């Protein structure tokens, strides 16, 4: 079973809409989660980080974490064509020999059309 | 700071050839990682290192080798290249000092490798 699963996508939303990206994880010990954005042909870059239950907002981006249900989400408000990219969810492994490493989901491709 | 740098950017190998992908970081990070990313897929961990002289396998280590003689450098060696190793390779590093955000990984620009 994959440890971090993302909604398969691809996801297409109109400009100005809210894009909702979801991620579930199986390691209940995972405590920190990272959302990376990856433009085509480029390397991943961090856009949001969350480790407390609840919401964390940064500009048009809101990350949500629900540890009881083991899901993480990323909301992008007022979506722009420049938000079109692949979004990768990653969880920090809890312990043992995997300590400190991140486990990445398979990514969700988002397209924002004008 | 240059961050994480990788060379080369592109490379075409023939089956059976060998090569080394170079990775360096100037952020004094203790953890370093090598990933491969196949088209439309996420990142798969090949090898990682928690410090100079210490390396360990990730989920897809077969066909690869690494070494870490300094904090800054973490080269990835491909021996006897196979078509299945055609992929984009990313090197990353993190401080991993115990605080939540210290686990953030910083990525290099990637190496696009084709084996024919």
Short mmCIF file of C-alpha atoms in Angstrom, two decimals:
data_model
loop_
_atom_site.label_atom_id
_atom_site.label_comp_id
_atom_site.label_asym_id
_atom_site.label_seq_id
_atom_site.Cartn_x
_atom_site.Cartn_y
_atom_site.Cartn_z
CA UNK A 1 0.00 0.00 0.00
CA UNK A 2 1.36 3.37 -1.01
CA UNK A 3 1.98 5.51 2.06
CA UNK A 4 0.90 8.81 0.52
CA UNK A 5 -1.93 8.87 -2.00
CA UNK A 6 -3.13 11.86 -3.98
CA UNK A 7 -6.40 12.28 -5.83
CA UNK A 8 -5.56 11.04 -9.24
CA UNK A 9 -6.53 14.01 -11.38
CA UNK A 10 -5.80 15.56 -13.71
CA UNK A 11 -7.78 18.46 -12.34
CA UNK A 12 -9.04 21.24 -14.56
CA UNK A 13 -10.60 24.41 -13.17
CA UNK A 14 -11.56 27.75 -14.73
CA UNK A 15 -9.60 30.87 -13.92
CA UNK A 16 -10.80 32.44 -10.68
CA UNK A 17 -12.18 29.21 -9.25
CA UNK A 18 -11.00 27.30 -6.17
CA UNK A 19 -8.79 24.30 -6.87
CA UNK A 20 -8.88 21.56 -4.24
CA UNK A 21 -6.06 19.03 -4.05
CA UNK A 22 -6.27 16.12 -1.64
CA UNK A 23 -3.84 13.68 -0.11
CA UNK A 24 -4.27 10.77 2.31
CA UNK A 25 -1.54 9.03 4.27
CA UNK A 26 -1.23 5.67 5.97
CA UNK A 27 1.58 6.32 8.49
CA UNK A 28 -0.28 7.61 11.53
CA UNK A 29 3.05 8.74 12.97
CA UNK A 30 3.61 11.23 10.13
CA UNK A 31 3.40 14.69 11.60
CA UNK A 32 4.65 17.15 9.00
CA UNK A 33 3.40 17.60 5.48
CA UNK A 34 4.75 19.52 2.54
CA UNK A 35 3.10 20.65 -0.67
CA UNK A 36 5.47 21.09 -3.60
CA UNK A 37 4.65 22.65 -6.95
CA UNK A 38 6.44 21.37 -10.04
CA UNK A 39 6.22 23.14 -13.37
CA UNK A 40 6.75 21.04 -16.47
CA UNK A 41 10.46 20.36 -16.97
CA UNK A 42 11.40 21.98 -13.65
CA UNK A 43 12.25 20.76 -10.17
CA UNK A 44 9.78 20.72 -7.25
CA UNK A 45 9.57 23.85 -5.08
CA UNK A 46 7.95 24.12 -1.67
CA UNK A 47 4.77 26.20 -1.49
CA UNK A 48 3.14 25.14 1.80
CA UNK A 49 4.09 23.29 4.95
CA UNK A 50 1.81 22.19 7.78
CA UNK A 51 2.24 20.18 10.96
CA UNK A 52 -0.66 21.25 13.19
CA UNK A 53 -4.27 20.15 12.86
CA UNK A 54 -6.43 22.74 11.17
CA UNK A 55 -5.85 25.32 8.49
CA UNK A 56 -2.79 27.31 7.50
CA UNK A 57 -3.17 30.18 5.06
CA UNK A 58 -0.56 31.90 2.93
CA UNK A 59 -1.91 34.30 0.34
CA UNK A 60 -4.14 32.39 -2.06
CA UNK A 61 -3.04 29.03 -0.65
CA UNK A 62 -4.58 27.20 2.31
CA UNK A 63 -3.27 23.90 3.62
CA UNK A 64 -5.53 21.76 5.80
CA UNK A 65 -4.47 18.88 8.01
CA UNK A 66 -6.78 16.40 9.73
CA UNK A 67 -4.68 13.88 11.66
CA UNK A 68 -7.69 11.88 12.89
CA UNK A 69 -8.81 11.21 9.32
CA UNK A 70 -5.24 11.15 7.98
CA UNK A 71 -5.73 13.57 5.15
CA UNK A 72 -4.08 16.73 3.96
CA UNK A 73 -5.46 19.14 1.42
CA UNK A 74 -4.36 22.21 -0.48
CA UNK A 75 -6.83 24.85 -1.60
CA UNK A 76 -5.88 27.42 -4.20
CA UNK A 77 -8.26 30.37 -4.29
CA UNK A 78 -8.69 32.63 -7.31
CA UNK A 79 -6.81 30.13 -9.46
CA UNK A 80 -4.61 31.59 -12.19
CA UNK A 81 -3.23 30.01 -15.37
CA UNK A 82 0.21 30.37 -13.76
CA UNK A 83 -0.94 27.85 -11.11
CA UNK A 84 -1.04 25.14 -13.79
CA UNK A 85 1.51 22.59 -12.61
CA UNK A 86 1.89 19.24 -10.89
CA UNK A 87 1.36 19.39 -7.13
CA UNK A 88 3.17 16.88 -4.96
CA UNK A 89 2.13 16.03 -1.41
CA UNK A 90 4.86 14.70 0.90
CA UNK A 91 4.78 13.44 4.47
CA UNK A 92 7.71 13.20 6.86
CA UNK A 93 8.31 9.61 7.89
CA UNK A 94 7.81 9.06 11.58
CA UNK A 95 10.68 6.97 12.81
CA UNK A 96 12.98 3.99 12.64
CA UNK A 97 15.33 3.80 9.68
CA UNK A 98 13.06 6.09 7.68
CA UNK A 99 13.41 8.97 10.12
CA UNK A 100 13.57 12.35 8.49
CA UNK A 101 12.84 11.22 4.95
CA UNK A 102 9.81 12.42 3.02
CA UNK A 103 7.42 10.09 1.24
CA UNK A 104 5.95 11.67 -1.88
CA UNK A 105 2.58 11.05 -3.47
CA UNK A 106 2.31 10.49 -7.19
CA UNK A 107 1.27 14.09 -7.85
CA UNK A 108 -1.86 15.78 -9.20
CA UNK A 109 -1.74 17.69 -12.47
CA UNK A 110 -3.68 20.95 -12.24
CA UNK A 111 -4.70 22.94 -15.29
CA UNK A 112 -6.28 26.37 -14.89
CA UNK A 113 -7.94 27.46 -18.11
CA UNK A 114 -8.73 31.09 -18.95
CA UNK B 1 24.12 30.59 -2.27
CA UNK B 2 23.84 28.41 -5.37
CA UNK B 3 21.66 25.92 -3.45
CA UNK B 4 21.69 22.44 -4.97
CA UNK B 5 23.49 22.07 -8.28
CA UNK B 6 23.50 19.09 -10.63
CA UNK B 7 25.52 18.22 -13.70
CA UNK B 8 24.99 17.36 -16.48
CA UNK B 9 21.55 18.70 -17.42
CA UNK B 10 21.07 16.17 -20.21
CA UNK B 11 22.80 12.95 -21.16
CA UNK B 12 22.28 10.15 -23.66
CA UNK B 13 23.88 6.82 -22.81
CA UNK B 14 24.15 3.61 -24.75
CA UNK B 15 23.09 0.38 -23.08
CA UNK B 16 25.93 -0.96 -20.94
CA UNK B 17 27.73 2.37 -20.51
CA UNK B 18 28.38 3.88 -17.10
CA UNK B 19 28.27 7.44 -15.85
CA UNK B 20 28.26 9.57 -12.72
CA UNK B 21 25.65 12.22 -12.00
CA UNK B 22 27.13 15.01 -9.92
CA UNK B 23 25.32 16.80 -7.09
CA UNK B 24 26.58 19.49 -4.77
CA UNK B 25 24.99 21.77 -2.17
CA UNK B 26 26.38 24.81 -0.39
CA UNK B 27 23.84 25.07 2.43
CA UNK B 28 25.76 22.84 4.87
CA UNK B 29 22.86 20.38 4.91
CA UNK B 30 23.52 17.02 6.49
CA UNK B 31 20.88 15.02 4.60
CA UNK B 32 21.09 14.47 0.86
CA UNK B 33 18.89 12.40 -1.49
CA UNK B 34 18.69 11.04 -4.99
CA UNK B 35 15.29 10.58 -6.66
CA UNK B 36 14.15 9.48 -10.06
CA UNK B 37 10.96 10.69 -11.67
CA UNK B 38 9.42 8.82 -14.56
CA UNK B 39 6.89 10.59 -16.82
CA UNK B 40 3.62 11.34 -15.01
CA UNK B 41 4.88 9.80 -11.81
CA UNK B 42 5.97 11.03 -8.42
CA UNK B 43 9.45 10.87 -6.95
CA UNK B 44 11.05 7.54 -6.10
CA UNK B 45 13.95 7.56 -3.64
CA UNK B 46 17.08 5.83 -4.92
CA UNK B 47 19.63 6.49 -2.16
CA UNK B 48 20.05 8.93 0.66
CA UNK B 49 22.76 10.06 3.05
CA UNK B 50 22.52 11.43 6.58
CA UNK B 51 26.09 12.75 6.59
CA UNK B 52 29.57 12.31 5.16
CA UNK B 53 30.48 8.63 5.01
CA UNK B 54 26.92 7.39 5.67
CA UNK B 55 24.60 6.26 2.90
CA UNK B 56 21.57 4.01 2.71
CA UNK B 57 19.25 2.53 0.10
CA UNK B 58 15.89 3.97 -0.80
CA UNK B 59 13.06 2.15 -2.54
CA UNK B 60 14.71 1.69 -5.99
CA UNK B 61 18.50 1.29 -5.49
CA UNK B 62 19.22 -1.51 -8.00
CA UNK B 63 21.63 -0.44 -10.74
CA UNK B 64 22.94 2.56 -8.81
CA UNK B 65 25.67 3.37 -6.33
CA UNK B 66 26.49 6.41 -4.24
CA UNK B 67 29.25 7.76 -2.06
CA UNK B 68 29.48 10.74 0.26
CA UNK B 69 33.00 11.74 1.14
CA UNK B 70 32.14 15.37 1.97
CA UNK B 71 29.12 17.23 3.32
CA UNK B 72 28.78 19.11 0.03
CA UNK B 73 28.91 16.37 -2.62
CA UNK B 74 26.73 13.33 -3.27
CA UNK B 75 27.44 11.71 -6.66
CA UNK B 76 25.24 8.97 -8.12
CA UNK B 77 26.90 6.27 -10.19
CA UNK B 78 25.07 4.30 -12.87
CA UNK B 79 26.77 1.05 -13.82
CA UNK B 80 25.79 -0.87 -16.96
CA UNK B 81 23.04 1.50 -18.05
CA UNK B 82 19.71 -0.06 -19.08
CA UNK B 83 16.70 1.46 -20.90
CA UNK B 84 14.73 1.16 -17.64
CA UNK B 85 17.01 3.84 -16.18
CA UNK B 86 15.73 6.43 -18.64
CA UNK B 87 14.31 9.05 -16.32
CA UNK B 88 14.79 12.48 -14.78
CA UNK B 89 17.08 12.40 -11.76
CA UNK B 90 16.77 14.91 -8.95
CA UNK B 91 19.19 15.49 -6.13
CA UNK B 92 17.88 17.13 -2.95
CA UNK B 93 19.14 18.16 0.45
CA UNK B 94 17.66 19.05 3.83
CA UNK B 95 18.93 20.38 7.14
CA UNK B 96 16.90 17.86 9.19
CA UNK B 97 17.80 19.38 12.54
CA UNK B 98 14.66 18.32 14.41
CA UNK B 99 12.43 21.35 13.91
CA UNK B 100 9.39 20.64 11.68
CA UNK B 101 10.40 22.90 8.79
CA UNK B 102 13.98 21.62 8.79
CA UNK B 103 12.75 18.52 6.94
CA UNK B 104 12.02 20.66 3.87
CA UNK B 105 13.94 19.30 0.91
CA UNK B 106 15.59 21.62 -1.59
CA UNK B 107 15.90 20.25 -5.08
CA UNK B 108 18.47 20.64 -7.79
CA UNK B 109 17.43 21.39 -11.40
CA UNK B 110 17.56 17.71 -12.44
CA UNK B 111 19.40 15.58 -15.00
CA UNK B 112 17.43 14.18 -17.92
CA UNK B 113 18.94 10.82 -18.84
CA UNK B 114 18.09 8.70 -21.87
CA UNK B 115 19.47 5.19 -22.31
CA UNK B 116 19.19 3.76 -25.83
#
